[in-house]
PDB file of C-alpha atoms in Angstrom:
ATOM      1  CA  UNK A   1      -8.042  16.900 -45.450  1.00 51.00           C
ATOM      2  CA  UNK A   2      -4.799  15.980 -43.544  1.00 56.00           C
ATOM      3  CA  UNK A   3      -5.701  18.848 -41.125  1.00 58.00           C
ATOM      4  CA  UNK A   4      -8.987  17.310 -40.266  1.00 56.00           C
ATOM      5  CA  UNK A   5      -7.585  13.721 -39.736  1.00 56.00           C
ATOM      6  CA  UNK A   6      -4.951  15.419 -37.238  1.00 50.00           C
ATOM      7  CA  UNK A   7      -7.520  17.200 -35.367  1.00 48.00           C
ATOM      8  CA  UNK A   8      -9.544  13.860 -35.156  1.00 48.00           C
ATOM      9  CA  UNK A   9      -6.498  12.049 -34.065  1.00 46.00           C
ATOM     10  CA  UNK A  10      -5.787  14.522 -31.467  1.00 52.00           C
ATOM     11  CA  UNK A  11      -9.247  14.666 -30.232  1.00 47.00           C
ATOM     12  CA  UNK A  12      -9.419  10.943 -29.811  1.00 46.00           C
ATOM     13  CA  UNK A  13      -6.127  10.531 -28.005  1.00 46.00           C
ATOM     14  CA  UNK A  14      -7.019  13.393 -25.645  1.00 48.00           C
ATOM     15  CA  UNK A  15     -10.346  11.779 -24.669  1.00 48.00           C
ATOM     16  CA  UNK A  16      -9.398   8.056 -24.580  1.00 46.00           C
ATOM     17  CA  UNK A  17      -6.050   8.745 -22.850  1.00 45.00           C
ATOM     18  CA  UNK A  18      -7.755  10.245 -20.007  1.00 43.00           C
ATOM     19  CA  UNK A  19     -10.237   7.478 -19.861  1.00 42.00           C
ATOM     20  CA  UNK A  20      -7.980   4.584 -19.228  1.00 46.00           C
ATOM     21  CA  UNK A  21      -7.880   3.288 -15.795  1.00 51.00           C
ATOM     22  CA  UNK A  22      -5.858   0.342 -14.256  1.00 51.00           C
ATOM     23  CA  UNK A  23      -8.063  -2.547 -13.737  1.00 65.00           C
ATOM     24  CA  UNK A  24      -9.034  -3.561 -10.200  1.00 63.00           C
ATOM     25  CA  UNK A  25      -8.658  -7.301  -9.520  1.00 79.00           C
ATOM     26  CA  UNK A  26      -9.992  -7.131  -6.159  1.00 82.00           C
ATOM     27  CA  UNK A  27     -11.601  -4.556  -3.708  1.00 89.00           C
ATOM     28  CA  UNK A  28     -12.172  -5.446  -0.245  1.00 89.00           C
ATOM     29  CA  UNK A  29     -13.785  -3.349   2.839  1.00 94.00           C
ATOM     30  CA  UNK A  30     -11.736  -3.544   5.817  1.00 95.00           C
ATOM     31  CA  UNK A  31     -11.156  -2.097   9.178  1.00 96.00           C
ATOM     32  CA  UNK A  32      -7.684  -0.402   9.327  1.00 96.00           C
ATOM     33  CA  UNK A  33      -5.459   0.788  12.088  1.00 96.00           C
ATOM     34  CA  UNK A  34      -2.380   2.577  10.887  1.00 95.00           C
ATOM     35  CA  UNK A  35       0.028   4.122  13.783  1.00 96.00           C
ATOM     36  CA  UNK A  36       3.215   5.662  13.009  1.00 95.00           C
ATOM     37  CA  UNK A  37       5.257   8.306  14.686  1.00 92.00           C
ATOM     38  CA  UNK A  38       4.060  10.578  11.911  1.00 90.00           C
ATOM     39  CA  UNK A  39       0.347   9.842  11.853  1.00 87.00           C
ATOM     40  CA  UNK A  40      -2.272   7.557  13.462  1.00 92.00           C
ATOM     41  CA  UNK A  41      -5.876   6.591  12.630  1.00 91.00           C
ATOM     42  CA  UNK A  42      -8.310   3.642  13.027  1.00 94.00           C
ATOM     43  CA  UNK A  43     -11.237   4.001  10.382  1.00 96.00           C
ATOM     44  CA  UNK A  44     -12.817   1.795   7.599  1.00 96.00           C
ATOM     45  CA  UNK A  45     -11.716   1.696   4.330  1.00 95.00           C
ATOM     46  CA  UNK A  46     -10.886  -0.135   1.080  1.00 95.00           C
ATOM     47  CA  UNK A  47      -8.049  -2.180  -0.148  1.00 95.00           C
ATOM     48  CA  UNK A  48      -7.929  -2.293  -3.842  1.00 96.00           C
ATOM     49  CA  UNK A  49      -5.474  -4.636  -5.577  1.00 94.00           C
ATOM     50  CA  UNK A  50      -4.599  -4.814  -9.460  1.00 92.00           C
ATOM     51  CA  UNK A  51      -1.940  -6.217 -11.574  1.00 90.00           C
ATOM     52  CA  UNK A  52       0.471  -3.477 -11.090  1.00 92.00           C
ATOM     53  CA  UNK A  53      -0.902  -1.157  -8.129  1.00 96.00           C
ATOM     54  CA  UNK A  54      -2.277  -1.444  -4.451  1.00 96.00           C
ATOM     55  CA  UNK A  55      -4.651   1.299  -3.266  1.00 96.00           C
ATOM     56  CA  UNK A  56      -5.355   1.724   0.386  1.00 95.00           C
ATOM     57  CA  UNK A  57      -8.562   4.170   1.107  1.00 95.00           C
ATOM     58  CA  UNK A  58      -9.199   5.146   4.427  1.00 94.00           C
ATOM     59  CA  UNK A  59     -12.434   7.183   5.309  1.00 94.00           C
ATOM     60  CA  UNK A  60     -13.831   9.119   8.143  1.00 91.00           C
ATOM     61  CA  UNK A  61     -17.245  10.322   8.427  1.00 91.00           C
ATOM     62  CA  UNK A  62     -17.538   9.518   4.593  1.00 88.00           C
ATOM     63  CA  UNK A  63     -14.292  11.464   3.663  1.00 92.00           C
ATOM     64  CA  UNK A  64     -11.311   9.957   2.335  1.00 92.00           C
ATOM     65  CA  UNK A  65      -8.526  10.733   4.945  1.00 91.00           C
ATOM     66  CA  UNK A  66      -5.785   8.582   3.480  1.00 91.00           C
ATOM     67  CA  UNK A  67      -5.558   7.573  -0.171  1.00 94.00           C
ATOM     68  CA  UNK A  68      -2.416   5.624  -0.774  1.00 94.00           C
ATOM     69  CA  UNK A  69      -1.685   4.370  -4.130  1.00 96.00           C
ATOM     70  CA  UNK A  70       1.403   2.114  -4.525  1.00 97.00           C
ATOM     71  CA  UNK A  71       3.020   1.376  -8.068  1.00 96.00           C
ATOM     72  CA  UNK A  72       6.008  -0.363  -9.160  1.00 93.00           C
ATOM     73  CA  UNK A  73       8.127   2.703  -8.314  1.00 94.00           C
ATOM     74  CA  UNK A  74       6.303   5.184  -6.024  1.00 97.00           C
ATOM     75  CA  UNK A  75       3.676   5.709  -3.070  1.00 97.00           C
ATOM     76  CA  UNK A  76       1.339   8.492  -3.776  1.00 96.00           C
ATOM     77  CA  UNK A  77      -1.074  10.094  -1.298  1.00 91.00           C
ATOM     78  CA  UNK A  78      -3.253  12.566  -3.249  1.00 81.00           C
ATOM     79  CA  UNK A  79      -0.785  14.859  -4.957  1.00 83.00           C
ATOM     80  CA  UNK A  80       2.200  14.095  -3.230  1.00 93.00           C
ATOM     81  CA  UNK A  81       4.268  11.259  -4.871  1.00 96.00           C
ATOM     82  CA  UNK A  82       7.484   9.718  -3.340  1.00 97.00           C
ATOM     83  CA  UNK A  83       9.745   6.804  -4.379  1.00 97.00           C
ATOM     84  CA  UNK A  84       9.034   3.813  -2.431  1.00 97.00           C
ATOM     85  CA  UNK A  85      12.504   3.962  -0.596  1.00 97.00           C
ATOM     86  CA  UNK A  86      11.758   7.792   0.257  1.00 97.00           C
ATOM     87  CA  UNK A  87       8.281   6.948   1.568  1.00 96.00           C
ATOM     88  CA  UNK A  88       9.560   4.012   3.695  1.00 97.00           C
ATOM     89  CA  UNK A  89      12.321   6.082   5.272  1.00 96.00           C
ATOM     90  CA  UNK A  90      10.193   9.226   6.002  1.00 95.00           C
ATOM     91  CA  UNK A  91       6.950   7.449   7.514  1.00 94.00           C
ATOM     92  CA  UNK A  92       7.985   4.002   8.445  1.00 96.00           C
ATOM     93  CA  UNK A  93      11.719   3.266   9.055  1.00 97.00           C
ATOM     94  CA  UNK A  94      15.145   3.849   7.215  1.00 97.00           C
ATOM     95  CA  UNK A  95      15.902   0.188   8.212  1.00 97.00           C
ATOM     96  CA  UNK A  96      12.968  -1.442   6.141  1.00 98.00           C
ATOM     97  CA  UNK A  97      13.213  -2.703   2.645  1.00 97.00           C
ATOM     98  CA  UNK A  98      11.317  -0.204   0.173  1.00 97.00           C
ATOM     99  CA  UNK A  99       8.473  -2.691  -0.614  1.00 97.00           C
ATOM    100  CA  UNK A 100       7.683  -3.387   2.960  1.00 98.00           C
ATOM    101  CA  UNK A 101       4.304  -1.422   2.908  1.00 97.00           C
ATOM    102  CA  UNK A 102       3.105  -3.191  -0.359  1.00 97.00           C
ATOM    103  CA  UNK A 103       4.153  -6.529   1.056  1.00 97.00           C
ATOM    104  CA  UNK A 104       2.278  -6.086   4.128  1.00 98.00           C
ATOM    105  CA  UNK A 105      -0.867  -4.907   2.367  1.00 96.00           C
ATOM    106  CA  UNK A 106      -0.568  -8.039   0.080  1.00 95.00           C
ATOM    107  CA  UNK A 107      -0.017 -10.058   3.032  1.00 96.00           C
ATOM    108  CA  UNK A 108       3.259 -11.205   1.711  1.00 97.00           C
ATOM    109  CA  UNK A 109       6.403 -12.266   3.688  1.00 97.00           C
ATOM    110  CA  UNK A 110       8.939  -9.684   4.555  1.00 98.00           C
ATOM    111  CA  UNK A 111      12.653  -9.596   4.961  1.00 97.00           C
ATOM    112  CA  UNK A 112      12.936 -12.490   2.567  1.00 96.00           C
ATOM    113  CA  UNK A 113      10.990 -14.944   4.821  1.00 96.00           C
ATOM    114  CA  UNK A 114      13.283 -14.441   7.914  1.00 96.00           C
ATOM    115  CA  UNK A 115      11.726 -15.980  11.022  1.00 97.00           C
ATOM    116  CA  UNK A 116       8.966 -17.344   9.032  1.00 98.00           C
ATOM    117  CA  UNK A 117       6.396 -19.988  10.383  1.00 97.00           C
ATOM    118  CA  UNK A 118       3.713 -21.078   7.960  1.00 96.00           C
ATOM    119  CA  UNK A 119       0.153 -21.892   9.642  1.00 94.00           C
ATOM    120  CA  UNK A 120      -2.980 -23.534   8.080  1.00 93.00           C
ATOM    121  CA  UNK A 121      -4.392 -20.173   7.554  1.00 93.00           C
ATOM    122  CA  UNK A 122      -1.412 -17.997   6.913  1.00 95.00           C
ATOM    123  CA  UNK A 123       1.949 -17.199   8.459  1.00 98.00           C
ATOM    124  CA  UNK A 124       3.673 -15.550  11.105  1.00 98.00           C
ATOM    125  CA  UNK A 125       6.890 -13.730  11.306  1.00 98.00           C
ATOM    126  CA  UNK A 126       9.198 -12.493  14.150  1.00 98.00           C
ATOM    127  CA  UNK A 127      11.934 -10.524  12.835  1.00 97.00           C
ATOM    128  CA  UNK A 128      14.617  -9.223  15.232  1.00 97.00           C
ATOM    129  CA  UNK A 129      16.598  -6.406  13.855  1.00 96.00           C
ATOM    130  CA  UNK A 130      18.795  -5.753  16.937  1.00 96.00           C
ATOM    131  CA  UNK A 131      18.440  -1.999  18.003  1.00 97.00           C
ATOM    132  CA  UNK A 132      16.915  -1.129  14.503  1.00 97.00           C
ATOM    133  CA  UNK A 133      13.592  -3.038  14.554  1.00 97.00           C
ATOM    134  CA  UNK A 134      11.672  -5.684  16.667  1.00 98.00           C
ATOM    135  CA  UNK A 135       8.747  -6.961  14.187  1.00 98.00           C
ATOM    136  CA  UNK A 136       5.836  -9.156  14.841  1.00 98.00           C
ATOM    137  CA  UNK A 137       3.971  -9.860  11.681  1.00 98.00           C
ATOM    138  CA  UNK A 138       1.050 -12.226  11.331  1.00 98.00           C
ATOM    139  CA  UNK A 139      -1.498 -13.106   8.517  1.00 97.00           C
ATOM    140  CA  UNK A 140      -4.579 -15.182   8.992  1.00 95.00           C
ATOM    141  CA  UNK A 141      -7.623 -15.543   7.176  1.00 89.00           C
ATOM    142  CA  UNK A 142      -9.134 -12.073   6.807  1.00 87.00           C
ATOM    143  CA  UNK A 143      -6.504 -10.413   8.978  1.00 97.00           C
ATOM    144  CA  UNK A 144      -3.213  -8.741   8.648  1.00 98.00           C
ATOM    145  CA  UNK A 145      -1.168  -7.941  11.772  1.00 98.00           C
ATOM    146  CA  UNK A 146       2.111  -5.891  11.775  1.00 98.00           C
ATOM    147  CA  UNK A 147       3.729  -4.407  14.626  1.00 98.00           C
ATOM    148  CA  UNK A 148       7.313  -2.892  15.207  1.00 98.00           C
ATOM    149  CA  UNK A 149       8.017  -2.470  19.121  1.00 97.00           C
ATOM    150  CA  UNK A 150      10.926  -0.559  18.753  1.00 97.00           C
ATOM    151  CA  UNK A 151       9.766   1.794  16.139  1.00 97.00           C
ATOM    152  CA  UNK A 152       6.207   2.067  17.511  1.00 97.00           C
ATOM    153  CA  UNK A 153       4.619   1.202  14.220  1.00 98.00           C
ATOM    154  CA  UNK A 154       1.015  -0.799  14.081  1.00 98.00           C
ATOM    155  CA  UNK A 155      -0.629  -1.863  10.962  1.00 98.00           C
ATOM    156  CA  UNK A 156      -3.748  -3.990  11.594  1.00 98.00           C
ATOM    157  CA  UNK A 157      -6.475  -4.832   8.690  1.00 97.00           C
ATOM    158  CA  UNK A 158      -9.377  -6.838   9.349  1.00 96.00           C
ATOM    159  CA  UNK A 159     -11.539  -7.598   6.431  1.00 92.00           C
ATOM    160  CA  UNK A 160     -15.423  -7.453   6.473  1.00 86.00           C
TER     161      UNK A 160
END
């Protein structure tokens, strides 16, 4: 009898563990422009947000060309997962804080609010990092705009 109970328990754990998914709180369709020194694209996609994750999916001709999943400690694209710090250094700038991409995608202030000017429908930040970065960052109802002039990085999100 014990053997059957163990087999049933293993069977239930195996199939229920695979079916557990993180709950999506919001899923918005948007137009995404993402340019760095390593890659560039401008396509439609989805920005999904949950309690403990942010997921940016970008499509071209109906195929997923980028599927960034940001969790507490990592950023993954398909099978490749990197720490937030490593991803930020590799694809953005070594001079950025590790959470900057997650903060931008969630329209949160960056660099602890340095250069922050609040507006009725969002905010604007001008962050001068000397020779390391020169950032213009704005959020407005339905739009996110991030540009680093020195590092040639542009992230624009317009919600439909």
